[in-house]
mmCIF file of C-alpha atoms in Angstrom:
data_model
loop_
_atom_site.group_PDB
_atom_site.id
_atom_site.type_symbol
_atom_site.label_atom_id
_atom_site.label_comp_id
_atom_site.label_asym_id
_atom_site.label_seq_id
_atom_site.Cartn_x
_atom_site.Cartn_y
_atom_site.Cartn_z
ATOM 1 C CA MET A 101 42.841 -63.224 16.826
ATOM 2 C CA PRO A 102 40.702 -66.382 16.965
ATOM 3 C CA PRO A 103 42.498 -69.713 17.447
ATOM 4 C CA HIS A 104 43.365 -71.625 14.296
ATOM 5 C CA LYS A 105 42.947 -75.399 14.586
ATOM 6 C CA ILE A 106 45.406 -77.500 12.596
ATOM 7 C CA GLU A 107 44.695 -81.103 11.624
ATOM 8 C CA THR A 108 48.213 -82.541 11.632
ATOM 9 C CA GLY A 109 47.419 -85.931 10.137
ATOM 10 C CA HIS A 110 49.386 -87.716 12.883
ATOM 11 C CA GLN A 111 48.142 -91.177 13.836
ATOM 12 C CA ASP A 112 49.082 -90.854 17.528
ATOM 13 C CA VAL A 113 49.801 -88.347 20.311
ATOM 14 C CA VAL A 114 51.526 -85.081 19.308
ATOM 15 C CA HIS A 115 54.315 -84.353 21.830
ATOM 16 C CA ASP A 116 55.737 -81.124 20.481
ATOM 17 C CA VAL A 117 54.847 -78.297 18.140
ATOM 18 C CA VAL A 118 57.229 -75.495 17.142
ATOM 19 C CA MET A 119 56.787 -72.513 14.852
ATOM 20 C CA ASP A 120 59.649 -71.387 12.616
ATOM 21 C CA TYR A 121 61.395 -68.023 12.933
ATOM 22 C CA TYR A 122 59.034 -66.308 10.478
ATOM 23 C CA GLY A 123 55.810 -67.885 11.733
ATOM 24 C CA LYS A 124 55.167 -69.421 8.303
ATOM 25 C CA ARG A 125 55.722 -73.106 9.123
ATOM 26 C CA VAL A 126 54.906 -75.346 12.062
ATOM 27 C CA VAL A 127 56.676 -78.612 12.792
ATOM 28 C CA THR A 128 55.158 -81.360 14.965
ATOM 29 C CA ALA A 129 56.542 -84.494 16.662
ATOM 30 C CA SER A 130 54.452 -87.556 17.404
ATOM 31 C CA SER A 131 54.312 -91.048 18.889
ATOM 32 C CA ASP A 132 53.546 -92.283 15.358
ATOM 33 C CA ASN A 133 57.365 -92.004 14.803
ATOM 34 C CA THR A 134 57.000 -89.143 12.302
ATOM 35 C CA ILE A 135 57.515 -85.395 12.059
ATOM 36 C CA LYS A 136 55.172 -83.186 10.039
ATOM 37 C CA VAL A 137 56.036 -79.838 8.491
ATOM 38 C CA ILE A 138 52.912 -77.734 8.003
ATOM 39 C CA GLY A 139 52.631 -74.416 6.164
ATOM 40 C CA VAL A 140 50.459 -71.829 7.920
ATOM 41 C CA SER A 141 49.002 -68.733 6.299
ATOM 42 C CA GLY A 142 46.157 -66.731 7.792
ATOM 43 C CA ASN A 143 43.398 -69.218 8.585
ATOM 44 C CA SER A 144 44.607 -71.886 6.184
ATOM 45 C CA HIS A 145 47.279 -74.568 6.518
ATOM 46 C CA GLN A 146 48.679 -77.363 4.383
ATOM 47 C CA LEU A 147 50.891 -80.361 5.003
ATOM 48 C CA LEU A 148 54.249 -79.712 3.321
ATOM 49 C CA ALA A 149 56.253 -82.786 4.346
ATOM 50 C CA THR A 150 56.286 -85.897 6.527
ATOM 51 C CA LEU A 151 59.721 -86.840 7.861
ATOM 52 C CA SER A 152 60.336 -90.491 8.739
ATOM 53 C CA GLY A 153 63.620 -91.514 10.323
ATOM 54 C CA HIS A 154 62.938 -92.305 13.963
ATOM 55 C CA GLN A 155 62.124 -95.850 15.082
ATOM 56 C CA GLY A 156 59.988 -94.835 18.031
ATOM 57 C CA PRO A 157 58.063 -91.873 19.409
ATOM 58 C CA VAL A 158 59.526 -88.469 18.565
ATOM 59 C CA TRP A 159 59.579 -86.308 21.698
ATOM 60 C CA GLN A 160 60.849 -82.928 20.523
ATOM 61 C CA VAL A 161 61.675 -80.927 17.413
ATOM 62 C CA ALA A 162 63.565 -77.644 17.063
ATOM 63 C CA TRP A 163 64.158 -75.180 14.212
ATOM 64 C CA ALA A 164 67.683 -73.881 13.761
ATOM 65 C CA HIS A 165 68.094 -70.117 13.260
ATOM 66 C CA PRO A 166 67.448 -69.232 9.586
ATOM 67 C CA LYS A 167 70.977 -67.848 9.173
ATOM 68 C CA PHE A 168 72.059 -71.523 9.070
ATOM 69 C CA GLY A 169 69.558 -72.320 6.299
ATOM 70 C CA SER A 170 66.390 -74.370 6.581
ATOM 71 C CA MET A 171 67.291 -76.922 9.245
ATOM 72 C CA LEU A 172 65.537 -78.933 11.949
ATOM 73 C CA ALA A 173 66.610 -81.212 14.783
ATOM 74 C CA SER A 174 64.533 -84.005 16.308
ATOM 75 C CA CYS A 175 64.995 -86.447 19.190
ATOM 76 C CA GLY A 176 63.178 -89.565 20.254
ATOM 77 C CA TYR A 177 62.745 -92.748 22.244
ATOM 78 C CA ASP A 178 65.102 -94.577 19.838
ATOM 79 C CA SER A 179 68.112 -92.757 21.450
ATOM 80 C CA ARG A 180 68.699 -90.817 18.235
ATOM 81 C CA VAL A 181 69.062 -87.172 17.406
ATOM 82 C CA ILE A 182 68.506 -86.383 13.718
ATOM 83 C CA ILE A 183 69.468 -83.162 11.939
ATOM 84 C CA TRP A 184 67.211 -82.534 8.926
ATOM 85 C CA LYS A 185 67.986 -80.158 6.069
ATOM 86 C CA GLU A 186 65.658 -78.854 3.397
ATOM 87 C CA GLY A 187 67.092 -79.915 0.045
ATOM 88 C CA SER A 188 67.440 -77.938 -3.164
ATOM 89 C CA LYS A 189 63.712 -78.378 -3.793
ATOM 90 C CA PRO A 190 61.335 -76.780 -1.279
ATOM 91 C CA ASP A 191 59.715 -79.213 1.184
ATOM 92 C CA GLU A 192 62.163 -82.002 0.318
ATOM 93 C CA TRP A 193 63.941 -82.808 3.571
ATOM 94 C CA VAL A 194 67.015 -85.012 3.943
ATOM 95 C CA GLN A 195 68.717 -86.441 7.011
ATOM 96 C CA ALA A 196 71.958 -84.473 7.169
ATOM 97 C CA HIS A 197 73.272 -86.160 10.324
ATOM 98 C CA THR A 198 72.179 -88.823 12.789
ATOM 99 C CA PHE A 199 73.694 -88.922 16.270
ATOM 100 C CA THR A 200 73.641 -92.145 18.232
ATOM 101 C CA GLU A 201 75.813 -91.044 21.186
ATOM 102 C CA HIS A 202 73.131 -91.727 23.784
ATOM 103 C CA LYS A 203 72.260 -95.151 25.207
ATOM 104 C CA SER A 204 68.662 -94.347 26.039
ATOM 105 C CA SER A 205 65.726 -92.131 25.063
ATOM 106 C CA VAL A 206 66.717 -88.564 24.120
ATOM 107 C CA ASN A 207 64.032 -86.456 25.764
ATOM 108 C CA SER A 208 64.968 -82.867 24.984
ATOM 109 C CA ILE A 209 66.932 -80.816 22.456
ATOM 110 C CA ALA A 210 67.688 -77.109 22.221
ATOM 111 C CA TRP A 211 69.632 -75.057 19.673
ATOM 112 C CA ALA A 212 72.082 -72.587 21.203
ATOM 113 C CA PRO A 213 71.633 -68.854 20.592
ATOM 114 C CA HIS A 214 72.733 -68.249 16.989
ATOM 115 C CA GLU A 215 75.648 -66.051 18.095
ATOM 116 C CA LEU A 216 77.336 -69.210 19.445
ATOM 117 C CA GLY A 217 77.227 -70.989 16.075
ATOM 118 C CA LEU A 218 75.313 -74.093 15.014
ATOM 119 C CA CYS A 219 75.213 -75.956 18.290
ATOM 120 C CA LEU A 220 72.633 -78.340 19.791
ATOM 121 C CA ALA A 221 72.217 -79.538 23.387
ATOM 122 C CA CYS A 222 70.566 -82.939 23.956
ATOM 123 C CA GLY A 223 69.327 -84.414 27.251
ATOM 124 C CA SER A 224 68.797 -88.147 27.673
ATOM 125 C CA SER A 225 67.364 -90.776 30.019
ATOM 126 C CA ASP A 226 70.912 -92.205 30.246
ATOM 127 C CA GLY A 227 71.667 -89.257 32.564
ATOM 128 C CA ASN A 228 73.978 -87.453 30.135
ATOM 129 C CA ILE A 229 73.765 -84.188 28.232
ATOM 130 C CA SER A 230 75.593 -83.963 24.900
ATOM 131 C CA VAL A 231 76.408 -80.733 23.073
ATOM 132 C CA ILE A 232 77.050 -81.120 19.345
ATOM 133 C CA THR A 233 78.630 -78.308 17.343
ATOM 134 C CA ALA A 234 79.028 -77.998 13.568
ATOM 135 C CA ARG A 235 82.504 -77.053 12.355
ATOM 136 C CA SER A 236 83.068 -75.078 9.170
ATOM 137 C CA ASP A 237 84.184 -78.279 7.378
ATOM 138 C CA GLY A 238 80.798 -79.903 8.081
ATOM 139 C CA VAL A 239 82.087 -82.271 10.786
ATOM 140 C CA TRP A 240 80.249 -82.236 14.132
ATOM 141 C CA ASP A 241 82.158 -82.107 17.419
ATOM 142 C CA THR A 242 80.616 -83.540 20.582
ATOM 143 C CA SER A 243 81.193 -82.521 24.178
ATOM 144 C CA ARG A 244 79.417 -84.231 27.066
ATOM 145 C CA ILE A 245 78.211 -83.589 30.573
ATOM 146 C CA ASP A 246 78.348 -87.083 32.042
ATOM 147 C CA GLN A 247 75.683 -88.000 34.592
ATOM 148 C CA ALA A 248 74.238 -84.490 34.672
ATOM 149 C CA HIS A 249 71.135 -86.027 36.301
ATOM 150 C CA PRO A 250 71.973 -89.697 37.014
ATOM 151 C CA VAL A 251 68.309 -90.839 36.975
ATOM 152 C CA GLY A 252 67.651 -89.129 33.627
ATOM 153 C CA VAL A 253 67.606 -85.705 31.953
ATOM 154 C CA THR A 254 64.154 -84.445 30.966
ATOM 155 C CA SER A 255 64.891 -80.965 29.623
ATOM 156 C CA VAL A 256 67.608 -78.560 28.476
ATOM 157 C CA SER A 257 67.537 -74.804 27.796
ATOM 158 C CA TRP A 258 70.270 -72.328 26.804
ATOM 159 C CA ALA A 259 71.038 -69.059 28.542
ATOM 160 C CA PRO A 260 71.004 -65.927 26.376
ATOM 161 C CA ALA A 261 74.368 -65.505 24.616
ATOM 162 C CA MET A 262 74.892 -61.991 25.973
ATOM 163 C CA ALA A 263 76.501 -62.104 29.406
ATOM 164 C CA PRO A 264 74.190 -60.838 32.161
ATOM 165 C CA GLY A 265 74.759 -57.118 32.649
ATOM 166 C CA SER A 266 76.523 -56.685 29.304
ATOM 167 C CA LEU A 267 74.057 -53.950 28.377
ATOM 168 C CA ILE A 268 75.465 -51.927 31.257
ATOM 169 C CA THR A 269 79.131 -52.984 31.183
ATOM 170 C CA THR A 270 81.032 -54.353 28.189
ATOM 171 C CA GLY A 271 83.894 -56.834 28.552
ATOM 172 C CA PRO A 272 87.561 -55.929 29.007
ATOM 173 C CA SER A 273 88.022 -55.545 25.252
ATOM 174 C CA GLY A 274 85.078 -53.153 25.013
ATOM 175 C CA GLN A 275 83.157 -55.848 23.094
ATOM 176 C CA PHE A 276 80.025 -57.664 24.188
ATOM 177 C CA GLU A 277 81.022 -60.909 25.868
ATOM 178 C CA TYR A 278 79.266 -64.127 24.927
ATOM 179 C CA VAL A 279 78.649 -66.884 27.468
ATOM 180 C CA GLN A 280 77.769 -70.549 26.974
ATOM 181 C CA LYS A 281 75.470 -71.681 29.744
ATOM 182 C CA LEU A 282 72.757 -74.325 29.969
ATOM 183 C CA ALA A 283 69.965 -75.137 32.400
ATOM 184 C CA SER A 284 68.808 -78.739 32.764
ATOM 185 C CA GLY A 285 65.986 -80.503 34.575
ATOM 186 C CA GLY A 286 65.879 -84.118 35.626
ATOM 187 C CA CYS A 287 64.156 -87.091 37.232
ATOM 188 C CA ASP A 288 66.115 -86.294 40.422
ATOM 189 C CA ASN A 289 63.683 -83.354 40.963
ATOM 190 C CA THR A 290 66.474 -80.783 40.511
ATOM 191 C CA VAL A 291 67.409 -77.967 38.140
ATOM 192 C CA LYS A 292 71.112 -77.513 37.386
ATOM 193 C CA VAL A 293 73.080 -74.748 35.650
ATOM 194 C CA TRP A 294 76.166 -75.562 33.536
ATOM 195 C CA LYS A 295 78.853 -73.311 32.108
ATOM 196 C CA LEU A 296 81.421 -73.974 29.390
ATOM 197 C CA THR A 297 84.845 -72.805 30.540
ATOM 198 C CA ASN A 298 88.120 -73.651 28.820
ATOM 199 C CA GLY A 299 86.441 -76.264 26.655
ATOM 200 C CA SER A 300 84.696 -78.267 29.378
ATOM 201 C CA TRP A 301 81.259 -78.045 30.979
ATOM 202 C CA ARG A 302 81.096 -77.514 34.736
ATOM 203 C CA MET A 303 78.221 -77.097 37.143
ATOM 204 C CA ASP A 304 77.658 -73.397 37.798
ATOM 205 C CA CYS A 305 75.216 -73.530 40.722
ATOM 206 C CA PHE A 306 75.966 -74.963 44.146
ATOM 207 C CA PRO A 307 74.041 -76.743 45.360
ATOM 208 C CA ALA A 308 71.646 -77.936 42.634
ATOM 209 C CA LEU A 309 68.373 -75.971 42.589
ATOM 210 C CA GLN A 310 65.879 -78.012 44.557
ATOM 211 C CA MET A 311 62.338 -76.969 45.369
ATOM 212 C CA HIS A 312 60.375 -79.537 43.385
ATOM 213 C CA LYS A 313 59.082 -82.729 44.977
ATOM 214 C CA ASP A 314 58.816 -84.734 41.753
ATOM 215 C CA TRP A 315 60.380 -84.905 38.275
ATOM 216 C CA VAL A 316 61.223 -81.615 36.609
ATOM 217 C CA ARG A 317 59.396 -81.795 33.271
ATOM 218 C CA ASP A 318 60.738 -78.633 31.616
ATOM 219 C CA VAL A 319 63.158 -75.756 32.112
ATOM 220 C CA ALA A 320 63.198 -72.461 30.204
ATOM 221 C CA TRP A 321 65.859 -69.765 30.509
ATOM 222 C CA ALA A 322 64.364 -66.313 29.995
ATOM 223 C CA PRO A 323 65.741 -63.803 27.477
ATOM 224 C CA ASN A 324 67.342 -61.039 29.553
ATOM 225 C CA LEU A 325 68.301 -58.382 26.974
ATOM 226 C CA GLY A 326 71.686 -57.828 28.624
ATOM 227 C CA LEU A 327 70.324 -56.866 32.068
ATOM 228 C CA PRO A 328 72.142 -58.146 35.190
ATOM 229 C CA LYS A 329 69.384 -60.521 36.405
ATOM 230 C CA SER A 330 69.137 -64.110 35.120
ATOM 231 C CA THR A 331 65.805 -65.988 35.280
ATOM 232 C CA ILE A 332 64.908 -69.661 34.757
ATOM 233 C CA ALA A 333 61.418 -71.199 34.948
ATOM 234 C CA SER A 334 61.016 -74.864 35.859
ATOM 235 C CA ALA A 335 57.851 -76.954 35.537
ATOM 236 C CA SER A 336 57.293 -80.155 37.459
ATOM 237 C CA GLN A 337 55.253 -83.309 37.808
ATOM 238 C CA ASP A 338 54.488 -82.032 41.340
ATOM 239 C CA GLY A 339 52.128 -79.388 39.872
ATOM 240 C CA THR A 340 54.287 -76.331 40.515
ATOM 241 C CA VAL A 341 56.207 -73.852 38.394
ATOM 242 C CA VAL A 342 59.213 -72.290 40.127
ATOM 243 C CA ILE A 343 60.870 -69.038 39.005
ATOM 244 C CA TRP A 344 64.602 -69.072 39.776
ATOM 245 C CA THR A 345 66.496 -65.769 39.753
ATOM 246 C CA GLU A 346 70.145 -64.860 40.100
ATOM 247 C CA ALA A 347 70.344 -61.118 40.882
ATOM 248 C CA LYS A 348 73.753 -60.899 39.274
ATOM 249 C CA GLU A 349 76.475 -63.219 38.001
ATOM 250 C CA GLY A 350 78.002 -65.370 40.749
ATOM 251 C CA GLU A 351 75.274 -64.827 43.339
ATOM 252 C CA GLN A 352 73.009 -67.566 44.737
ATOM 253 C CA TRP A 353 69.919 -68.571 42.766
ATOM 254 C CA GLU A 354 66.668 -67.859 44.619
ATOM 255 C CA GLY A 355 63.498 -69.820 43.879
ATOM 256 C CA ARG A 356 59.879 -68.865 44.362
ATOM 257 C CA VAL A 357 56.763 -70.804 43.438
ATOM 258 C CA LEU A 358 54.817 -69.071 40.666
ATOM 259 C CA HIS A 359 51.695 -71.193 41.212
ATOM 260 C CA ASN A 360 50.510 -74.668 42.147
ATOM 261 C CA PHE A 361 48.470 -75.936 39.205
ATOM 262 C CA GLU A 362 47.215 -79.056 41.069
ATOM 263 C CA ALA A 363 48.192 -81.128 38.011
ATOM 264 C CA PRO A 364 51.516 -81.952 36.319
ATOM 265 C CA VAL A 365 52.967 -78.984 34.422
ATOM 266 C CA TRP A 366 54.412 -80.197 31.134
ATOM 267 C CA ARG A 367 55.988 -77.197 29.428
ATOM 268 C CA VAL A 368 56.979 -73.596 30.101
ATOM 269 C CA ALA A 369 57.997 -70.991 27.493
ATOM 270 C CA TRP A 370 58.968 -67.307 27.618
ATOM 271 C CA SER A 371 57.897 -64.485 25.321
ATOM 272 C CA LEU A 372 60.670 -62.929 23.206
ATOM 273 C CA THR A 373 61.275 -60.132 25.702
ATOM 274 C CA GLY A 374 61.177 -62.497 28.684
ATOM 275 C CA ASN A 375 58.382 -60.717 30.546
ATOM 276 C CA ILE A 376 55.524 -63.193 29.941
ATOM 277 C CA LEU A 377 55.635 -66.910 30.767
ATOM 278 C CA ALA A 378 53.326 -69.514 29.223
ATOM 279 C CA ALA A 379 52.673 -72.771 31.086
ATOM 280 C CA SER A 380 50.766 -75.847 29.911
ATOM 281 C CA ASP A 381 49.378 -78.217 32.528
ATOM 282 C CA GLY A 382 47.681 -81.578 32.915
ATOM 283 C CA ASN A 383 44.256 -79.924 33.193
ATOM 284 C CA ASN A 384 44.554 -79.069 29.459
ATOM 285 C CA ASN A 385 45.095 -75.374 30.198
ATOM 286 C CA VAL A 386 47.665 -72.982 28.778
ATOM 287 C CA THR A 387 48.031 -69.939 31.019
ATOM 288 C CA LEU A 388 50.075 -66.745 30.634
ATOM 289 C CA TRP A 389 51.795 -65.090 33.606
ATOM 290 C CA LYS A 390 53.439 -61.713 34.144
ATOM 291 C CA GLU A 391 55.632 -60.350 36.927
ATOM 292 C CA THR A 392 54.253 -57.305 38.742
ATOM 293 C CA VAL A 393 56.422 -54.403 39.940
ATOM 294 C CA ASP A 394 56.656 -55.878 43.446
ATOM 295 C CA GLY A 395 57.956 -59.217 42.141
ATOM 296 C CA GLU A 396 54.681 -61.158 42.434
ATOM 297 C CA TRP A 397 53.492 -63.256 39.482
ATOM 298 C CA GLN A 398 50.000 -62.711 38.146
ATOM 299 C CA GLN A 399 47.977 -64.712 35.671
ATOM 300 C CA VAL A 400 47.128 -62.470 32.725
ATOM 301 C CA THR A 401 45.053 -64.865 30.675
ATOM 302 C CA THR A 402 44.082 -68.432 29.868
ATOM 303 C CA VAL A 403 44.597 -69.387 26.239
ATOM 304 C CA GLU A 404 41.260 -70.778 25.069
ATOM 305 C CA PRO A 405 41.590 -73.936 22.926
#
């Protein structure tokens, strides 16, 4: 399938682009302080809406799962996180909630797996991670991980909701067990894993995962389909991507360098089944990687712009 170029209409750098669940709409975030919702069909596209609410660059946007309706979250330099809802008329978006918990730029947001409810993690330059959860009465509860990365949080990513190994063994009640875990990356060059137990977030990896020599720019927890192994990819300013694996729950995380890209690596993202990793780097390349049977990682393709 040939690439399809989209003119977004933004007046400045585009920092993030995310496709909705059905692949019908794309949302973009830009330094021009706006968010654009663009309809995509075949080789054509059209601008559906421009959302203005941030008072500075918008770093990231994220679609909620469609079971919660048509909903978006955005975060930006203005320390705000905004939840947007599509109104009764198509393509009319309203600000449903604005969160001003953070004291500095909010750099990353991620919706939890839908099984855990409507729940958003936010990472900020103030060093904190906040997790906001919608209650049935429409009020949002906030829990915090204070000073998760004291120099600043750059990225957050949720673990799959199914506990590792749940495909093989169900919980004591015979039901699938759900877990609430997060990975975060920071300006302290580390990746950390957090787990919600008895209502509070605690670090779940000791020590912090440290192989990078510069800021961690992105973390991405791989889908694991209920198998025992957990996998996280981290991308760094130092030019490397590291693949972290935990063979089974409670064991030590092991890191191995996927590749040195010789340029900052900005973002990493997994395919739906968790077997292919995409990485975008400062040389303007997007590359796809796959694990071989002997555990080595191989480049399968470069995505041509």
